[in-house]
CSV table of C-alpha atoms in Angstrom, one decimal:
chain,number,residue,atom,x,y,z
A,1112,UNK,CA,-5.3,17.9,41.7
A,1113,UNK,CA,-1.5,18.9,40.5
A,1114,UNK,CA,-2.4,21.9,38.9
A,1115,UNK,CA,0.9,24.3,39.1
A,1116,UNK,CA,3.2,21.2,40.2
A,1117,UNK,CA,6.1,20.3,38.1
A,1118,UNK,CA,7.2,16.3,37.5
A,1119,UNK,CA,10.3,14.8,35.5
A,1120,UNK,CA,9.3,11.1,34.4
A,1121,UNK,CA,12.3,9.8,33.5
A,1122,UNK,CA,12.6,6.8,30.6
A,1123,UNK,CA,8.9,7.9,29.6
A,1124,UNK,CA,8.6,7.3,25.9
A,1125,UNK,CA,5.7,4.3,26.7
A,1126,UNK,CA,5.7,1.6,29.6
A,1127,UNK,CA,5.0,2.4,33.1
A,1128,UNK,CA,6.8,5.9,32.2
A,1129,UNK,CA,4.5,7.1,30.0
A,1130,UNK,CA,1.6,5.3,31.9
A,1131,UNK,CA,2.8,7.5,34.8
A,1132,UNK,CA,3.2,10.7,32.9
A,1133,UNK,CA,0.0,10.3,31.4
A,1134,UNK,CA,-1.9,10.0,35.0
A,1135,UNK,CA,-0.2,13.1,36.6
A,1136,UNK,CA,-0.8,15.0,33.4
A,1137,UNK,CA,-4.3,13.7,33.3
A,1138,UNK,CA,-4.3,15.2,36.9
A,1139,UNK,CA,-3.1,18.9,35.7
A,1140,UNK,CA,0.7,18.8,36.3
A,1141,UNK,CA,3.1,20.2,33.8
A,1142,UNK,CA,4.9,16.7,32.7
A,1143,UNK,CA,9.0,16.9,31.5
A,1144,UNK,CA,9.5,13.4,30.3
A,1145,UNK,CA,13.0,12.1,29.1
A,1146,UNK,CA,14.1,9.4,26.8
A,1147,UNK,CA,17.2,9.0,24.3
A,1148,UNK,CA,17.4,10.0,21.1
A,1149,UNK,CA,16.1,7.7,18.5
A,1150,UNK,CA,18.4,5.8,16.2
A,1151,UNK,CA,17.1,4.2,12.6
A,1152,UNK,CA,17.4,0.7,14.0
A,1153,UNK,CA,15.1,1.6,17.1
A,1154,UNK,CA,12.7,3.6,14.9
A,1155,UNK,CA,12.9,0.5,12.9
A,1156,UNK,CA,11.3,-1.4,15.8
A,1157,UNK,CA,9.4,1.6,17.0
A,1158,UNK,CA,7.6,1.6,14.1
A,1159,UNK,CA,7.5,-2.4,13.2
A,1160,UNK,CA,5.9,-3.0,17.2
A,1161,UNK,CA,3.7,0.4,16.9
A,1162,UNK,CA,5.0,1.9,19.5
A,1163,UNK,CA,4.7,5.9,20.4
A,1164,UNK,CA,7.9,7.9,20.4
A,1165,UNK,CA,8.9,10.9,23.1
A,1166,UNK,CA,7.2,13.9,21.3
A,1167,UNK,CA,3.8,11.3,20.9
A,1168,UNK,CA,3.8,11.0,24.3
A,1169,UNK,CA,4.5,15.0,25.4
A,1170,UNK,CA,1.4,15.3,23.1
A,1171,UNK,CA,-0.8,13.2,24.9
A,1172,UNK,CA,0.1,14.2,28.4
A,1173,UNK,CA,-0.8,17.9,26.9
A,1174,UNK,CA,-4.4,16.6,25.9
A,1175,UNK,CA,-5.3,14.7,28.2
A,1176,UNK,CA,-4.7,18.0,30.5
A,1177,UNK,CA,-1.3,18.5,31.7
A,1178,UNK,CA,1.6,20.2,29.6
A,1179,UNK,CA,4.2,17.5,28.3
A,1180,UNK,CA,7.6,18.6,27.4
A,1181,UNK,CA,9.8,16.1,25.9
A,1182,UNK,CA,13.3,15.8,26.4
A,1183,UNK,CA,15.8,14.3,24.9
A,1184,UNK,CA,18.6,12.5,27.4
A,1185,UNK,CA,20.7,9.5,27.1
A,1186,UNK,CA,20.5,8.6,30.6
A,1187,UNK,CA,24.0,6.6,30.6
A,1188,UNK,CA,25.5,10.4,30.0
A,1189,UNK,CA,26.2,12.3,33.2
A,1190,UNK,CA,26.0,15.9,31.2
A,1191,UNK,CA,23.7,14.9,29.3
A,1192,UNK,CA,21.3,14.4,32.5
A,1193,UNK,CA,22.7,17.7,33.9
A,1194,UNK,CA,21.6,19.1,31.1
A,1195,UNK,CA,18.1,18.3,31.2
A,1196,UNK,CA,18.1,19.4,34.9
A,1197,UNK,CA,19.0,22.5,34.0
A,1198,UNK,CA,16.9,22.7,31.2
A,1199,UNK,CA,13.9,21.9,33.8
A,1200,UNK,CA,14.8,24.2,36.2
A,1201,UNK,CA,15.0,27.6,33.7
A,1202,UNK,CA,11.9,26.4,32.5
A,1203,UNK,CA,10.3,26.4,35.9
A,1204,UNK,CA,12.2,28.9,37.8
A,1205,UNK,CA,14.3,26.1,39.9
A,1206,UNK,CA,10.8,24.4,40.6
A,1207,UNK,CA,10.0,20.5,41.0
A,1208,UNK,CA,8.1,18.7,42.7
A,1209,UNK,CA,7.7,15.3,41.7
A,1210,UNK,CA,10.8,13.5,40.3
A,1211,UNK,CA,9.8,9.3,39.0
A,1212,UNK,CA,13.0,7.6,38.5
A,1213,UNK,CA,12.0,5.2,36.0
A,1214,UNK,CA,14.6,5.1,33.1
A,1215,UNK,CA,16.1,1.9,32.2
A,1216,UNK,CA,17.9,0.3,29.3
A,1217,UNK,CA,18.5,-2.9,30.0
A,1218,UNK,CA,15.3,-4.9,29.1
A,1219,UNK,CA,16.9,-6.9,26.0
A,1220,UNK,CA,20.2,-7.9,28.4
A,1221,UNK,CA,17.9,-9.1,31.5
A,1222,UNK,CA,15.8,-11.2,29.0
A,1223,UNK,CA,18.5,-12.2,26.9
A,1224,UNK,CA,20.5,-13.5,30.0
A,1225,UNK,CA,17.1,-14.6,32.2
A,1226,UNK,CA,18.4,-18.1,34.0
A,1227,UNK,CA,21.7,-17.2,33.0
A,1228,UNK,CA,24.1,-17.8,35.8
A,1229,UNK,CA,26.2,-14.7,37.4
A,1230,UNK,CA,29.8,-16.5,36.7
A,1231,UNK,CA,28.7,-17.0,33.0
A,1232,UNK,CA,28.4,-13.5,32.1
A,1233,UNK,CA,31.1,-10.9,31.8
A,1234,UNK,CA,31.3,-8.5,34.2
A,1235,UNK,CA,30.1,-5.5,31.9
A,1236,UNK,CA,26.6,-7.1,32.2
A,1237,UNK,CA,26.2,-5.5,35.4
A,1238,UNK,CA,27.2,-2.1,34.4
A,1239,UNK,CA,25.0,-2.6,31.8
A,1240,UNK,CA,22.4,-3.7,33.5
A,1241,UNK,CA,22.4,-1.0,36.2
A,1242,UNK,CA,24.4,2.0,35.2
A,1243,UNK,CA,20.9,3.5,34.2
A,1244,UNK,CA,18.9,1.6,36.7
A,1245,UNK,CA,20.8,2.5,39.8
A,1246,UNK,CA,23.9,4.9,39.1
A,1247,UNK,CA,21.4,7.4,37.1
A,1248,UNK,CA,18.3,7.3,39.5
A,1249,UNK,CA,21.0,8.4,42.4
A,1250,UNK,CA,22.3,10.9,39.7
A,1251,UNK,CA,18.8,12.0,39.5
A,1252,UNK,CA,18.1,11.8,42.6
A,1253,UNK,CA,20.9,14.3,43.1
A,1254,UNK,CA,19.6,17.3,41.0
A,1255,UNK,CA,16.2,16.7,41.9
A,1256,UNK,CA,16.6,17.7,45.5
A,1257,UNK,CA,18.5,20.5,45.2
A,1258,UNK,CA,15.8,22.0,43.4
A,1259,UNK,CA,12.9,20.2,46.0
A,1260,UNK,CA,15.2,21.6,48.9
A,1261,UNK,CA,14.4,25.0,47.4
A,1262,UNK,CA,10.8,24.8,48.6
A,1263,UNK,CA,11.3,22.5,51.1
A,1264,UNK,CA,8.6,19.8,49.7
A,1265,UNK,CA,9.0,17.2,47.2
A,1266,UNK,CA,8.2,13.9,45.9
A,1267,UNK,CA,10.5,11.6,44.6
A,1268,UNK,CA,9.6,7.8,43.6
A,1269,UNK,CA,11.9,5.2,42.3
A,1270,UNK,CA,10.3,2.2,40.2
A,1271,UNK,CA,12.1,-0.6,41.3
A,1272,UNK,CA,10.5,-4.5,41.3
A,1273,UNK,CA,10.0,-7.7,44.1
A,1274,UNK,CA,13.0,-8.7,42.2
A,1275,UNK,CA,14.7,-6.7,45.0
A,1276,UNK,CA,13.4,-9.0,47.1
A,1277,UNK,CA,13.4,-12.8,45.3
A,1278,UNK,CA,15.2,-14.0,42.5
A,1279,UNK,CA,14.1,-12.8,39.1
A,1280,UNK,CA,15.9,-13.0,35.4
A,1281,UNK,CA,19.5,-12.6,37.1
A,1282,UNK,CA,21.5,-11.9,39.8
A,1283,UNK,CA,22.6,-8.7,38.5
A,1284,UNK,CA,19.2,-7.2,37.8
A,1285,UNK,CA,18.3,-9.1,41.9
A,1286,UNK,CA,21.1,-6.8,43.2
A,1287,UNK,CA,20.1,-3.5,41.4
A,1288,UNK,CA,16.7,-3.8,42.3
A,1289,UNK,CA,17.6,-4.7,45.8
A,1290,UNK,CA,20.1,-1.4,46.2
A,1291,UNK,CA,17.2,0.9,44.6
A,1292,UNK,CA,14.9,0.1,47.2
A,1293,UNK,CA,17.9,1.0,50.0
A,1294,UNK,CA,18.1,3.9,47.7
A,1295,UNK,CA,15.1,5.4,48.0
A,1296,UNK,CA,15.2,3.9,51.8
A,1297,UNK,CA,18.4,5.8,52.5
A,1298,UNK,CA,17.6,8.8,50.5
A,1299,UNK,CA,14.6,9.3,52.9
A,1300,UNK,CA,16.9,9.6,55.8
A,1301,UNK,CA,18.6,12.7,54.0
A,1302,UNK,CA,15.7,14.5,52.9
A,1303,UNK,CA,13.7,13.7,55.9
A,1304,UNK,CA,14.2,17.3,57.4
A,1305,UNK,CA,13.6,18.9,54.0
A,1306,UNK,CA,10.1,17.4,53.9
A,1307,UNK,CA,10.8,15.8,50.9
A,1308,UNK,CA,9.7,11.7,50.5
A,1309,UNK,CA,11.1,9.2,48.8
A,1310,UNK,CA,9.7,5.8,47.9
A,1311,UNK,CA,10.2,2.6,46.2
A,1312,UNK,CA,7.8,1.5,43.6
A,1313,UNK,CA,7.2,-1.7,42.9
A,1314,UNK,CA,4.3,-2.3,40.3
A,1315,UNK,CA,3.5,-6.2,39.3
A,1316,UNK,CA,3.6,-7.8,36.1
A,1317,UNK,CA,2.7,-4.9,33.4
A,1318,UNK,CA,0.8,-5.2,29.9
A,1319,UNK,CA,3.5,-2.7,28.5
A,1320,UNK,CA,3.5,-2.0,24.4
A,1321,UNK,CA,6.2,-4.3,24.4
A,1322,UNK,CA,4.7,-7.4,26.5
A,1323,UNK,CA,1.4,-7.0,24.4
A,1324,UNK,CA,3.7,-7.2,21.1
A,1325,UNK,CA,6.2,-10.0,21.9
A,1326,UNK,CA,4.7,-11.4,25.0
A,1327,UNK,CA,1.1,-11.8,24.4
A,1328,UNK,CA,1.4,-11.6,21.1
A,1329,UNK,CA,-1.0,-9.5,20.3
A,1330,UNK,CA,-1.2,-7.2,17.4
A,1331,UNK,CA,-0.6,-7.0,13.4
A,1332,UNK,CA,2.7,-7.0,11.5
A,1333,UNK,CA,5.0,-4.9,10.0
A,1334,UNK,CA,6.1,-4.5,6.1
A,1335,UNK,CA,9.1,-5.4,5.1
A,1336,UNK,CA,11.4,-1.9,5.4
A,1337,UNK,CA,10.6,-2.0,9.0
A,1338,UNK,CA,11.3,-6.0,9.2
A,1339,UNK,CA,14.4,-5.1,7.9
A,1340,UNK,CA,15.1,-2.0,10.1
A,1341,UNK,CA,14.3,-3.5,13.1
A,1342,UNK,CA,15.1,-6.8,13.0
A,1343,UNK,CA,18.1,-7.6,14.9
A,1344,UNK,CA,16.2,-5.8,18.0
A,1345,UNK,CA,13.1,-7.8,17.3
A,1346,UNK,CA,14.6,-10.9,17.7
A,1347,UNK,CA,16.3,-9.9,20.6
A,1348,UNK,CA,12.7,-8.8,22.6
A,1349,UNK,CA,11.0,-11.4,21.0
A,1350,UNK,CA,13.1,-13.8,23.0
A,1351,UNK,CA,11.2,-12.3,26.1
A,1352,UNK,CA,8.5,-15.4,26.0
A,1353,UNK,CA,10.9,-18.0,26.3
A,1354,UNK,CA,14.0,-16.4,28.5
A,1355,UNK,CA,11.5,-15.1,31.3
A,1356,UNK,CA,9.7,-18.5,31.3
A,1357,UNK,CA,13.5,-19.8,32.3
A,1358,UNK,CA,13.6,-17.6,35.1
A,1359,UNK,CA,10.0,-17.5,36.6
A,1360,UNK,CA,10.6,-20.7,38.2
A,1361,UNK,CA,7.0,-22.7,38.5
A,1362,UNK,CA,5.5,-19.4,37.5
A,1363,UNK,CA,4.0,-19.2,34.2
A,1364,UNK,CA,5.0,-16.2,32.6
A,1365,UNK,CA,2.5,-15.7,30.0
A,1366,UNK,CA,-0.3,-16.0,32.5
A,1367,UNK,CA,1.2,-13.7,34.4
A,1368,UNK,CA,1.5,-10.8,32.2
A,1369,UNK,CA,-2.3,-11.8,30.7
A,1370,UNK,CA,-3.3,-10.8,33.7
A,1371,UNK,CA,-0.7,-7.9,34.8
A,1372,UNK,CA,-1.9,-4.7,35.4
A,1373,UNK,CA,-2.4,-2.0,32.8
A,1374,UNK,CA,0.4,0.2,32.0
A,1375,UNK,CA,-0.7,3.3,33.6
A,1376,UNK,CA,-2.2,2.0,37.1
A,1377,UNK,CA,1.4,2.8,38.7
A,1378,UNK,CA,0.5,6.4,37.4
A,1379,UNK,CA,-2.6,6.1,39.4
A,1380,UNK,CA,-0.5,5.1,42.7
A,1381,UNK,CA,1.9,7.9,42.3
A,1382,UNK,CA,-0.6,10.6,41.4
A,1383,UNK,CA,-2.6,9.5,45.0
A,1384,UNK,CA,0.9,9.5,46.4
A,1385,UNK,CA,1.5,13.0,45.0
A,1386,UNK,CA,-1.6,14.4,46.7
A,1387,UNK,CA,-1.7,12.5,49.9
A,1388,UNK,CA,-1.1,15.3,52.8
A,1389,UNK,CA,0.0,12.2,54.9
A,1390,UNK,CA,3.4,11.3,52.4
A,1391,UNK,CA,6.2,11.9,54.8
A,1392,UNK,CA,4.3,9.0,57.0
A,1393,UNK,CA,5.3,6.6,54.2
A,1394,UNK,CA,9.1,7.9,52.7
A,1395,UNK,CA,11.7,5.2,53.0
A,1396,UNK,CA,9.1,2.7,52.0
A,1397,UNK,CA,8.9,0.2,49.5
A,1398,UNK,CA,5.0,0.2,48.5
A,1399,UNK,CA,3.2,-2.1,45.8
A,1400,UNK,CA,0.7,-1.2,43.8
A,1401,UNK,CA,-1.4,-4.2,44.9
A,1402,UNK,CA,-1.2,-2.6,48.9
A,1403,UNK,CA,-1.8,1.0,47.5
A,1404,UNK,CA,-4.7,0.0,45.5
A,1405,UNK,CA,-6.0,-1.1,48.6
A,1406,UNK,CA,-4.8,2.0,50.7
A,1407,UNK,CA,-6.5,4.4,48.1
A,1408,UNK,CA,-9.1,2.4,46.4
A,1409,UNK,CA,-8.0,2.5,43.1
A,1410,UNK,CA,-9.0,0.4,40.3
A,1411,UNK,CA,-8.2,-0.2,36.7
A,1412,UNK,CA,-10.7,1.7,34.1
A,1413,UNK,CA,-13.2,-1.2,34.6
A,1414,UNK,CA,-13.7,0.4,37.9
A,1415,UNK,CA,-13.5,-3.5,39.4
A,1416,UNK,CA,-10.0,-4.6,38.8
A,1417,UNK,CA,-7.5,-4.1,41.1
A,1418,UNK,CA,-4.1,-5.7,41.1
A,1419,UNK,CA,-3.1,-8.5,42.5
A,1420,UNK,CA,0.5,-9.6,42.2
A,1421,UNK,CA,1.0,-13.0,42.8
A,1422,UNK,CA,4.5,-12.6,43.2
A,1423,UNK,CA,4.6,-10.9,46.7
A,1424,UNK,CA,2.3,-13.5,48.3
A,1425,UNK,CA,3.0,-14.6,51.6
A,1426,UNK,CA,6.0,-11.4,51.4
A,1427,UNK,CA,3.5,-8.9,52.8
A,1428,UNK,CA,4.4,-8.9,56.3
A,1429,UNK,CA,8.2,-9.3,55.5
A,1430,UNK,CA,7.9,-5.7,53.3
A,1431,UNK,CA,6.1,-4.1,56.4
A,1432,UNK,CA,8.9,-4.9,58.7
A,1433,UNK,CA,11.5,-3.9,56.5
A,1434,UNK,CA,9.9,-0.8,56.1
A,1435,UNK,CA,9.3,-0.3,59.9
A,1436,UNK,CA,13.2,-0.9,60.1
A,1437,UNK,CA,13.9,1.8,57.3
A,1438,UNK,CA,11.5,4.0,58.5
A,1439,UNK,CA,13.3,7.7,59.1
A,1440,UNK,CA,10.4,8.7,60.6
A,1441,UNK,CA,10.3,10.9,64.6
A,1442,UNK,CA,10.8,8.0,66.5
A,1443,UNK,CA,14.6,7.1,64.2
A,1444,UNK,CA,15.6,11.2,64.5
């Protein structure tokens, strides 16, 4: 289906990154994915939670089908993400055609700080919190349709969450998730004439590695070098269970992730995304994976399950009107 296409997964060492970069590869695309470079602490936990590391996952994009190249890129590093562009594009002779904003490095600091009110915090938090998350998927953004622009077709999706939309862990996460879905709204207006879309995506509640590990709890243990390595990290994730049960309101958080969506079903959306001749009918829209499973009958490997996040109920009609006003589509030029 994407055989002789070109993606850049960005922040796709495992989660929905890799579960993304797995599906296109799976569907023949040659797969750059980024994350930073390893220190011992985090190889520490890497190792203590089981979790793959960058060059794991190039290697499984490449046999599953595609071609996985890993770079390495500290996202919160403006060269460094030039860098990798340029890298991309001498590799490819200036071609991509699918850029998935996804990096993110504030997982620990949302959890840490779920419930915890805005005036509480020092302002750093939400530099912190969305330097990578916002700043760097507009940086990437940048370099990524220059080289679309080229060819005058491209893809480019944005992970974002329906905490752009209700309150979820903090306000500085609400507002970064809000501003990457007027992102990738905005953005759609610019590239409009260069046929190139750009969407939001928000998946639901995800089994990642991590949620399975500190969440759910599921798994073994780790001897005691890696205890040691990783343990100031562990404790940090591990406080996932009760921080997000602070901020999920009436939700029960445990349920909801026991029940989330596998971690590469978003890959699924954006690989039907990436082949749908019909795109341009949907860039500047924010779209879920519940409505596209839906749209494009997809289903997890069971080939019954689809998801169904209980998060956006009753916010379905309220998403198509906002995406009817964002619309850049003949009737706005």
């Amino acid at each position: 289906m994407l055989a002789g296409k070109v993606a850049l997964v960005t922040g796709a060492s495992r989660g929905i990154g890799k579960g993304i970069a797995m599906r296109l590869g799976k569907a023949g695309a040659t797969v750059f994915i980024t994350g930073r470079p390893p220190k011992t602490q985090e190889r520490g936990l890497a190792r203590m939670l089981q979790l793959p590391t960058l060059e794991e996952t190039a290697e499984e994009i490449t046999h599953v089908g595609g071609k996985g190249i890993a770079i390495y890129c500290d996202h919160s590093k403006d060269d460094e993400v030039k860098e990798a562009f340029e890298h991309i594009a001498h590799d490819t002779d200036d071609r991509l055609d699918i850029l998935v904003n996804n990096a993110y490095s504030a997982v620990t600091t949302i959890t840490r700080l779920a419930g915890v009110k805005f005036y509480k915090t020092d302002v750093k938090i939400f530099d912190e919190v969305n330097r990578v998350g916002l700043r760097n998927h507009y940086l990437c953004s940048i370099y990524a349709a220059r080289l679309m622009d080229k060819r005058h077709e491209g893809l480019i999706v944005t992970v974002s969450s329906g905490g752009g939309l209700r309150y979820l862990f903090n306000t500085a996460y609400g507002v970064g998730k809000s501003a990457c879905d007027r992102l990738a709204a905005d953005m759609a207006h610019d590239l409009y004439d260069s046929n190139i879309a750009s969407v939001s995506l928000w998946p639901g509640p995800v089994k990642t590695e991590l949620v399975k590990k500190t969440v759910l709890k599921e798994g073994g243990g780790a001897n005691k070098e890696d205890q040691r390595v990783g343990r100031s990290h562990y404790k940090d994730v591990n406080s996932h269970r009760r921080s997000a049960e602070r901020a999920a309101d009436h939700h029960n958080i445990i349920s909801l992730f026991d029940n989330g969506e596998s971690v590469d079903f978003a890959g699924k959306c954006v690989v039907a995304l990436a082949t749908d001749p019909n795109i341009m009918k949907k860039t500047g829209h924010v779209l879920t994976t519940t409505g596209l499973a839906k749209e494009y009958g997809l289903f997890e490997d069971d080939g019954v399950t689809q998801p169904n996040d209980p998060l956006l109920k009753g916010f379905e009609d309220y998403i198509a009107v906002c995406n009817k006003i964002r619309s850049p589509g003949p009737d706005f030029h």
